[in-house]
XYZ file of C-alpha atoms in Angstrom:
474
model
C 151.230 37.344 196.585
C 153.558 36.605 193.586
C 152.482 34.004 191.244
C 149.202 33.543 192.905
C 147.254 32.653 189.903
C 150.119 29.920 188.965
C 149.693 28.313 192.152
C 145.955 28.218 191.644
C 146.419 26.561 188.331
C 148.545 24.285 189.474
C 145.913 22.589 191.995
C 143.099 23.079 189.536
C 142.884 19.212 189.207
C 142.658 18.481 192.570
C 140.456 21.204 192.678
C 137.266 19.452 191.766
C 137.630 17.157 195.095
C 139.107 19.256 197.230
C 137.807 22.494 198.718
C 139.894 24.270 201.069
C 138.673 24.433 204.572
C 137.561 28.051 206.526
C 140.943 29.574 207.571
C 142.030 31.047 210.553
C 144.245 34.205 209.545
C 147.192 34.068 211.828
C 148.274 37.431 214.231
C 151.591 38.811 214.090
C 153.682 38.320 217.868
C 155.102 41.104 219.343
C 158.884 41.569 218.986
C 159.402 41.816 222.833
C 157.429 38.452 223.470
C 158.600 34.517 223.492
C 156.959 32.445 221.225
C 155.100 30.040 222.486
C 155.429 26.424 220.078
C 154.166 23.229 219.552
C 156.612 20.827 218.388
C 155.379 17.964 216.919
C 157.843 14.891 217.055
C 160.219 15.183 219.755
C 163.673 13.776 217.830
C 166.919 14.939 217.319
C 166.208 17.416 214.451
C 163.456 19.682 216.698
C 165.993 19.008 219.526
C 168.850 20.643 216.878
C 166.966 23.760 216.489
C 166.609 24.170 220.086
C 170.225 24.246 220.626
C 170.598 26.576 218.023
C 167.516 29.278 217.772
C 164.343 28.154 219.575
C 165.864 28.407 223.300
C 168.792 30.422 223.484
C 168.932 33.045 225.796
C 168.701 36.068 223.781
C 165.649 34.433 221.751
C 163.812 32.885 225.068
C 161.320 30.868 222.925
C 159.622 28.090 224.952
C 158.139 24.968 224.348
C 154.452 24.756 225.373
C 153.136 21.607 223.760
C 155.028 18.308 223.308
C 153.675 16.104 220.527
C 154.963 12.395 219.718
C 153.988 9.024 219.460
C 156.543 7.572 221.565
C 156.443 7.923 225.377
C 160.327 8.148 225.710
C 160.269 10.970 223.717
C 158.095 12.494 226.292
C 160.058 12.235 229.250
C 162.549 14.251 230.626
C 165.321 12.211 230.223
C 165.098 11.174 226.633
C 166.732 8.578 225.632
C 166.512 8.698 221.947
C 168.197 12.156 221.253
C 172.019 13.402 221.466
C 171.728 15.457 223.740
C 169.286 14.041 226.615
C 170.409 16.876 229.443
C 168.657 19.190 226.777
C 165.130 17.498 226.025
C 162.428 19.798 225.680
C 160.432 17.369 228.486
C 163.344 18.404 230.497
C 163.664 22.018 229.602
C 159.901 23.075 230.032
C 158.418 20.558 232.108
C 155.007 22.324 232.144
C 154.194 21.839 228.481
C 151.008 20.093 227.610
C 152.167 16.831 226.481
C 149.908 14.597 223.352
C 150.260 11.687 221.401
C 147.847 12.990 218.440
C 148.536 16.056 216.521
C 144.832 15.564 214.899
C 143.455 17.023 218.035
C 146.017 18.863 219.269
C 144.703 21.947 217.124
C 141.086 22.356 218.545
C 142.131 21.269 222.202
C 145.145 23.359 222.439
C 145.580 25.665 220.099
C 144.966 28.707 222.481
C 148.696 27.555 224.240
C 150.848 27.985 221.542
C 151.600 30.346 218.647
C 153.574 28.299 216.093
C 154.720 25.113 215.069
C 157.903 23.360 214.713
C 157.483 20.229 212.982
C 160.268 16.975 213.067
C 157.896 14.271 212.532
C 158.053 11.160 209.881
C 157.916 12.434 206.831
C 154.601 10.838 206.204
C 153.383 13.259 208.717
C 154.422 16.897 207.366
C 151.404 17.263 205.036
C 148.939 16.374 208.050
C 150.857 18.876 210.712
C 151.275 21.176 208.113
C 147.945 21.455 206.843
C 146.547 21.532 210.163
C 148.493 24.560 211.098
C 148.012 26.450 208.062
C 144.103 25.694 208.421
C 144.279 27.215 212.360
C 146.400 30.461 211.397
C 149.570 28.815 212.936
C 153.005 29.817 211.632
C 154.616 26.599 210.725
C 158.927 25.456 210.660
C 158.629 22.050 209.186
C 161.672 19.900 208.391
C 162.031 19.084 203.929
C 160.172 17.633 202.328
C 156.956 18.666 204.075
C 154.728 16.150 201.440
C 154.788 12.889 200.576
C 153.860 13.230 197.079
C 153.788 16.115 194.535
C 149.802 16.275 195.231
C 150.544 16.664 199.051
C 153.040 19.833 197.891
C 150.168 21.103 195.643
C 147.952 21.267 197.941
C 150.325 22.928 200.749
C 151.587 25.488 198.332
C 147.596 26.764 197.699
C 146.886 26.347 201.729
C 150.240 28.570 202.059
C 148.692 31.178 200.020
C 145.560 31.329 201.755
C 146.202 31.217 205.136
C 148.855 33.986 204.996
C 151.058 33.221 208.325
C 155.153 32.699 208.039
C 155.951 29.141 206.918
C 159.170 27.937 206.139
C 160.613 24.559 205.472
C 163.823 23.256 206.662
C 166.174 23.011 204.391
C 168.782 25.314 205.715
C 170.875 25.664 203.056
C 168.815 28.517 201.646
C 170.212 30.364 204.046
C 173.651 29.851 203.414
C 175.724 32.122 201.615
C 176.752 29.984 198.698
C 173.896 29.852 196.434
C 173.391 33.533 196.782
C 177.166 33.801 194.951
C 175.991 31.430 192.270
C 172.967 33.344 192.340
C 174.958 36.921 191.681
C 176.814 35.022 188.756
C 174.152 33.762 187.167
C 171.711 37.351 187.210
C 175.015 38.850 185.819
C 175.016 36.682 183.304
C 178.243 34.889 183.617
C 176.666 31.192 183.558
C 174.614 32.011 180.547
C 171.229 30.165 180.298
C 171.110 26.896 182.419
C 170.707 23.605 180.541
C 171.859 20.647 182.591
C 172.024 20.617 186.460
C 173.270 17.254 188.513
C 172.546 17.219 192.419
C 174.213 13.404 194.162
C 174.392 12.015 197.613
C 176.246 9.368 198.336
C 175.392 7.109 201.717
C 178.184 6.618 204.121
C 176.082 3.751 205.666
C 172.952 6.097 207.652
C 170.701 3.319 206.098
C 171.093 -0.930 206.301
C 173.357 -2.722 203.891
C 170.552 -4.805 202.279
C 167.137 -3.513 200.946
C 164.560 -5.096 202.827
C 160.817 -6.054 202.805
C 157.957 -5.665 204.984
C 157.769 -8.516 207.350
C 154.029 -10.717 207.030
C 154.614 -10.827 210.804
C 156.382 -8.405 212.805
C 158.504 -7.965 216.009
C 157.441 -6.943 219.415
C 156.003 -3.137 219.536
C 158.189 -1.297 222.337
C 155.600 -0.561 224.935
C 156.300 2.841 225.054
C 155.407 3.320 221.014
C 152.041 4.157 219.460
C 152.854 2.222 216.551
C 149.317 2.535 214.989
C 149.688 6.274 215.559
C 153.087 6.501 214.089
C 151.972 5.199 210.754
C 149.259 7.076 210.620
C 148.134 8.028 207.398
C 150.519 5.441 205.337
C 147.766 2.529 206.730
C 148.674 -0.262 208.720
C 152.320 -2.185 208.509
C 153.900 -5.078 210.704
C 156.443 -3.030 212.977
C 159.752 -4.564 212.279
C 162.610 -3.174 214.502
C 164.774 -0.170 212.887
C 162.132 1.303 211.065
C 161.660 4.008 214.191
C 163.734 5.863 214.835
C 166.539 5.101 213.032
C 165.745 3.505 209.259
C 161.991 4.867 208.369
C 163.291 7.023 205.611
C 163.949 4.762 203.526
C 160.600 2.671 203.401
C 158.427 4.145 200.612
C 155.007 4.235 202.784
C 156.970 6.237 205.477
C 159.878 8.509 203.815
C 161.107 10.090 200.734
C 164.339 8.214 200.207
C 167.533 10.437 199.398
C 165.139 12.750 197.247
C 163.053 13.895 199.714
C 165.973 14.152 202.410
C 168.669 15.713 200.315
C 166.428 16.799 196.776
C 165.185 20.041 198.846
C 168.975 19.987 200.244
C 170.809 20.736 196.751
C 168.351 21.810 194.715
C 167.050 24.348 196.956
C 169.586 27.176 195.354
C 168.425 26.481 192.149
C 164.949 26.859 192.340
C 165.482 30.086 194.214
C 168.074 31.417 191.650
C 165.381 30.649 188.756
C 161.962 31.428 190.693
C 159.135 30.075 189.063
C 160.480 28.118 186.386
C 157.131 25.809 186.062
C 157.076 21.950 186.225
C 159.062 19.286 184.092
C 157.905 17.818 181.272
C 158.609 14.225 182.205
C 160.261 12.453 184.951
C 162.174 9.215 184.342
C 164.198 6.816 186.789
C 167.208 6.313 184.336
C 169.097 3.582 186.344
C 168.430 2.229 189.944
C 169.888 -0.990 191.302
C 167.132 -3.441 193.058
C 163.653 -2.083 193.799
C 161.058 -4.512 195.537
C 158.271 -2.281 196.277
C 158.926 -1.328 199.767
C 162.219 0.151 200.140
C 164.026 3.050 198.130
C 167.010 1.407 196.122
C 170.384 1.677 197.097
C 171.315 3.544 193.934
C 169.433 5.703 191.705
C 169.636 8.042 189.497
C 166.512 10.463 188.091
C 166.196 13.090 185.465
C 163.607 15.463 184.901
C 163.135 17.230 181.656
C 162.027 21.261 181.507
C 161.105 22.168 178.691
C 161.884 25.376 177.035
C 160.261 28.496 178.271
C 159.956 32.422 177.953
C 163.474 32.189 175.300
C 165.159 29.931 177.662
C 166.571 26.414 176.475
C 165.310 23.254 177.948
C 166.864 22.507 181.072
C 167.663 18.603 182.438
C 168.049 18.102 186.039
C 169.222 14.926 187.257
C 169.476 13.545 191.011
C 172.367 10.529 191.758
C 172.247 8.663 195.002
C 174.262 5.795 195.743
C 175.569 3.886 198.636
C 179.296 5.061 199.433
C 180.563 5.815 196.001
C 179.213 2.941 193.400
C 180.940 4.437 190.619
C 177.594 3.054 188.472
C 175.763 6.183 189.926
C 178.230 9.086 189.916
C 177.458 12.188 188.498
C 179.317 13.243 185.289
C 182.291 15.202 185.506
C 181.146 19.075 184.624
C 183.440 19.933 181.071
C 184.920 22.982 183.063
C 186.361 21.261 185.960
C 190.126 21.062 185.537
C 191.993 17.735 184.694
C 194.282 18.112 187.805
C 191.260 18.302 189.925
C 189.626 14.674 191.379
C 185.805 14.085 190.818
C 183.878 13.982 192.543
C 184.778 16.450 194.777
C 182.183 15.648 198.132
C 180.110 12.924 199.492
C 177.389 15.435 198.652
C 176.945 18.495 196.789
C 175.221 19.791 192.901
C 176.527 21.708 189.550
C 174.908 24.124 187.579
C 175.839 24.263 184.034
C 174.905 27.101 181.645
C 176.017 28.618 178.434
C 178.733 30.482 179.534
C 179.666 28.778 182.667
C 179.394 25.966 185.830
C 179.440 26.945 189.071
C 179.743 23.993 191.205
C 178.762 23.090 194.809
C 181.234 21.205 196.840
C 178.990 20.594 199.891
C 175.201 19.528 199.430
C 173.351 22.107 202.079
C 174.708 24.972 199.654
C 177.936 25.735 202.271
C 180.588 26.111 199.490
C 181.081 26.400 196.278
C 182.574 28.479 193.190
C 182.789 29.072 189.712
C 184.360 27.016 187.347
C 187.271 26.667 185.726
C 189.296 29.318 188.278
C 190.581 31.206 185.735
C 187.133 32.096 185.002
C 186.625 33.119 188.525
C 189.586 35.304 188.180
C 189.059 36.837 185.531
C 185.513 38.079 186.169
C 187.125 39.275 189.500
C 185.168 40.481 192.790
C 180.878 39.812 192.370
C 178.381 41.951 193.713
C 175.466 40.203 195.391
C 172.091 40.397 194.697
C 170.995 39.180 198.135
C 172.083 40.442 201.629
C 175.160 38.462 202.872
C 174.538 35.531 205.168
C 177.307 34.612 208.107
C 177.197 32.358 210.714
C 175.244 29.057 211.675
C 172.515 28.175 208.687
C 170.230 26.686 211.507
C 170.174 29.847 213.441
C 169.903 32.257 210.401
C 166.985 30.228 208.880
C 165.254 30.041 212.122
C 165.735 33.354 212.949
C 164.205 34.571 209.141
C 161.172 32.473 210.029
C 160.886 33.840 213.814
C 160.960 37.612 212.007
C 158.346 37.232 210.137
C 155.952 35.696 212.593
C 157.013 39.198 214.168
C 156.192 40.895 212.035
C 159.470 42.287 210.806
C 159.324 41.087 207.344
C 156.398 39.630 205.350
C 154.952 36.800 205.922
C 155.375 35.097 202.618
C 158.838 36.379 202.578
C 160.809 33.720 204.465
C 163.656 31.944 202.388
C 161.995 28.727 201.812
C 158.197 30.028 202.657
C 156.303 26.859 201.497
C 155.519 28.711 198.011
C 159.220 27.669 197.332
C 159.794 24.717 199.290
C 156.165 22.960 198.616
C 156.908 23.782 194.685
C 160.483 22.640 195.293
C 159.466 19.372 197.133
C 156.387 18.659 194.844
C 158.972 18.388 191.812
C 161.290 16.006 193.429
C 158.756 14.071 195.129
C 157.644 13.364 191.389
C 160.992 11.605 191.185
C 159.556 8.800 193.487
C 156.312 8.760 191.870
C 158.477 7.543 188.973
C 160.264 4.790 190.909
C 156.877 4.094 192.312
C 155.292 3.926 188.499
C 158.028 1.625 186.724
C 157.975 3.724 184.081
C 158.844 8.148 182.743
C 156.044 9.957 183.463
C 154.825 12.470 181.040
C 153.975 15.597 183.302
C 151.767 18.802 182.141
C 154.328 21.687 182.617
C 151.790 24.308 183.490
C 149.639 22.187 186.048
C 152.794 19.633 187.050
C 149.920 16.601 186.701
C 150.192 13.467 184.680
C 149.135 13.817 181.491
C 147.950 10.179 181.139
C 145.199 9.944 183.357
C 146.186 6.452 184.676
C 149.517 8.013 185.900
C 147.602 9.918 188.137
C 147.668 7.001 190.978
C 151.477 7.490 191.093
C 151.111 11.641 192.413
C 149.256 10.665 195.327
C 148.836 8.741 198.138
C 147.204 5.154 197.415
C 145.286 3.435 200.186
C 145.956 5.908 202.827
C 144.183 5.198 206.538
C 141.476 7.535 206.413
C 141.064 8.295 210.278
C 144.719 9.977 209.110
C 143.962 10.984 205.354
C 140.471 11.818 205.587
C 141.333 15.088 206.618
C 141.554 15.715 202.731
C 140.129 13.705 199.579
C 142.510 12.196 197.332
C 142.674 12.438 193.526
């Protein structure tokens, strides 16, 4: 597998306390059969990709294990999705239904062939790492870890279990970063040196930026709320947190950099492969931050240094809520004055050398090169990558569903967890700066702390070990 020995290096630290368990080496599935799958938290976002790949009629993939910690989620009329007359409950009203994914590997893992994952984000590393450990081919929504030791660790159980993995951030494959992609392997955008990704909330999250409550509200009676925090350790349930606000409590989610990092960054890191880990990560302005909850605007840099004859590159990440001007992302030099900034609620520039190409929407679905005379006048470009039409939910499912087949490799997915755990790992270290106070200096080759005491800040503190114990911690 490319880069193995990287990867290796890279969890060399964790190495010494950490020793990867016996793996099961998953089977191909046969073209001609269904697969079987496991999802494992029955929301809207598992409920999406059935509409779209895992039960249409000409794919006829079925449901055979229901996993989730709330009991509504498990019936057939579910109240908590879009799309109730569509539940899986509904749609396959034989599959084994479980509250605990922990055990849902050694009781059941003879029912199903794969796993589609739409939990909490404080659950991907468990379900993830349980699946890779059984031979299970795994879909798992962005960011798939917590913290850049969580995406460590996945990227070296990736590499040794050897089954199709792929996370979900669908944008890789869309058609738009494979045009930046052409531009920049032809050389028209020059060496990259500065890249700026944004999202700005259109009110998904709660005006003010709350705390944890000493004493919390009722627990629905249909919730495991225990079971739902799992490995982030005990907290007072307060109402909103599930299912509607968790991602933006630090124990629980990943903010707007674990949600929409892996969303506009994901070109990027494809375009430049292997480009090794920053330098240092710094939060360079964020409005209030008490502890629990992500602020409401932030913006983060991370410095890569220069490599291989390529200058340093700085990548920066702006969130803020609607568009605080405060936390806007500069306008690139080679957009024209006639032209307003920014141009989307969401979206990313690259800016090399020789050229920007900018991306108007933030899961990669449009973009072009900057200024348009420059587009012009380099004319028609030939792709590097095969074109890619048509719905990114379907094509990305669909790339991960091949190789499970068989049809393509299995480490040869679009966003196989060697790119997205790498990916996610890096901008996970952008909340382990928020989390720090302070820049972290970060070993490029390894992508640890170079300060020993900075170390706390790259993993989970004070996890629940009935959840956590299913790995040791730095």
């Amino acid at each position: 597998m490319k880069r193995r020995q990287f990867i290796k290096n890279s969890a060399a630290v964790a190495a010494s306390s950490f020793i990867l368990p016996r793996f099961s080496i998953g089977q191909s599935v046969p073209a001609h059969k269904p697969l079987r799958l496991a999802v494992m938290g029955v929301g809207n976002i598992t409920h999406a990709h059935a509409l779209s790949w895992a039960g249409t009629a000409s794919r006829r993939h079925i449901a055979t294990l229901l996993c989730d910690v709330d009991q509504r989620r498990l019936d057939p009329i579910n109240p908590m999705i879009h799309r109730p007359d569509i539940s899986f409950a509904k749609c396959f009203p034989d599959a084994i239904r479980t509250t605990d994914y922990r055990t849902a590997f050694e009781q059941y893992g003879d029912e199903f062939d794969a796993v589609l994952c739409g939990s909490a984000d404080h659950h991907h590393f468990g379900i993830a790492k349980l699946a890779l450990e059984h031979g299970k081919p795994i879909y798992c929504e962005k960011p798939i870890c917590w913290s850049p030791h969580e995406g460590f660790l996945l990227r070296l159980a990736a590499a040794e279990a050897k089954v199709a993995t792929q996370m979900g951030n669908q944008g890789n494959s869309m058609n738009t970063w494979r045009i930046a992609d052409a531009y920049y392997q032809h050389g028209h955008l020059g060496d990259i040196t500065e890249v700026h990704g944004w999202i700005y909330s259109d009110g998904a999250r709660d005006a003010a930026v709350k705390k944890f409550a000493e004493v919390g509200t009722a627990i629905p009676s249909e919730l495991d709320w225990s079971k739902w925090c799992g490995a982030a350790g005990e907290h007072a349930y307060q109402n909103g947190i599930h299912p509607g606000q968790w991602r933006w409590w630090i124990p629980f989610g990943g903010g707007y950099i674990g949600d929409w990092g892996c969303h506009v960054f994901g070109g990027l890191f494809k375009t430049l492969g292997d480009f090794g880990y920053p330098s240092k990560v710094e939060i360079v302005k964020a409005t209030e931050f008490n502890g629990d909850q992500f602020p409401k605007g932030m913006t983060v840099k991370w410095t890569f240094p220069a490599r291989a004859g390529k200058p340093q590159m700085d990548m920066y990440f702006h969130t803020a809520h609607f568009d605080d001007p405060a936390f806007q992302p500069p306008r690139p030099d080679d957009l024209e004055a006639d032209k307003s900034w920014p141009v989307s609620k969401h979206g990313c520039y690259w800016k090399g050398t020789k050229g920007t190409f900018l991306f108007n929407e933030g899961h990669n679905g449009s973009g072009l090169i900057i200024p348009d005379q420059k587009r012009r006048d380099i004319g028609r470009i030939e792709q590097l990558h095969p074109v890619i039409k048509g719905n990114s939910f379907l094509n990305h499912g669909d790339d991960w569903v091949a190789a499970i087949h068989g049809e393509k490799e299995w480490d040869d997915t679009v966003s196989s967890f060697e790119h997205g755990a790498y990916l996610s790992a890096v901008a996970q270290m952008g909340n382990s700066a928020l989390r720090a106070g302070h820049a972290i200096d970060v070993d490029p080759q390894t992508g640890f702390p170079v300060k020993p005491e900075d170390v706390q800040h790259f993993t989970r503190q004070h996890p629940s070990e009935d959840w956590y114990g299913m790995m040791s911690h730095l």
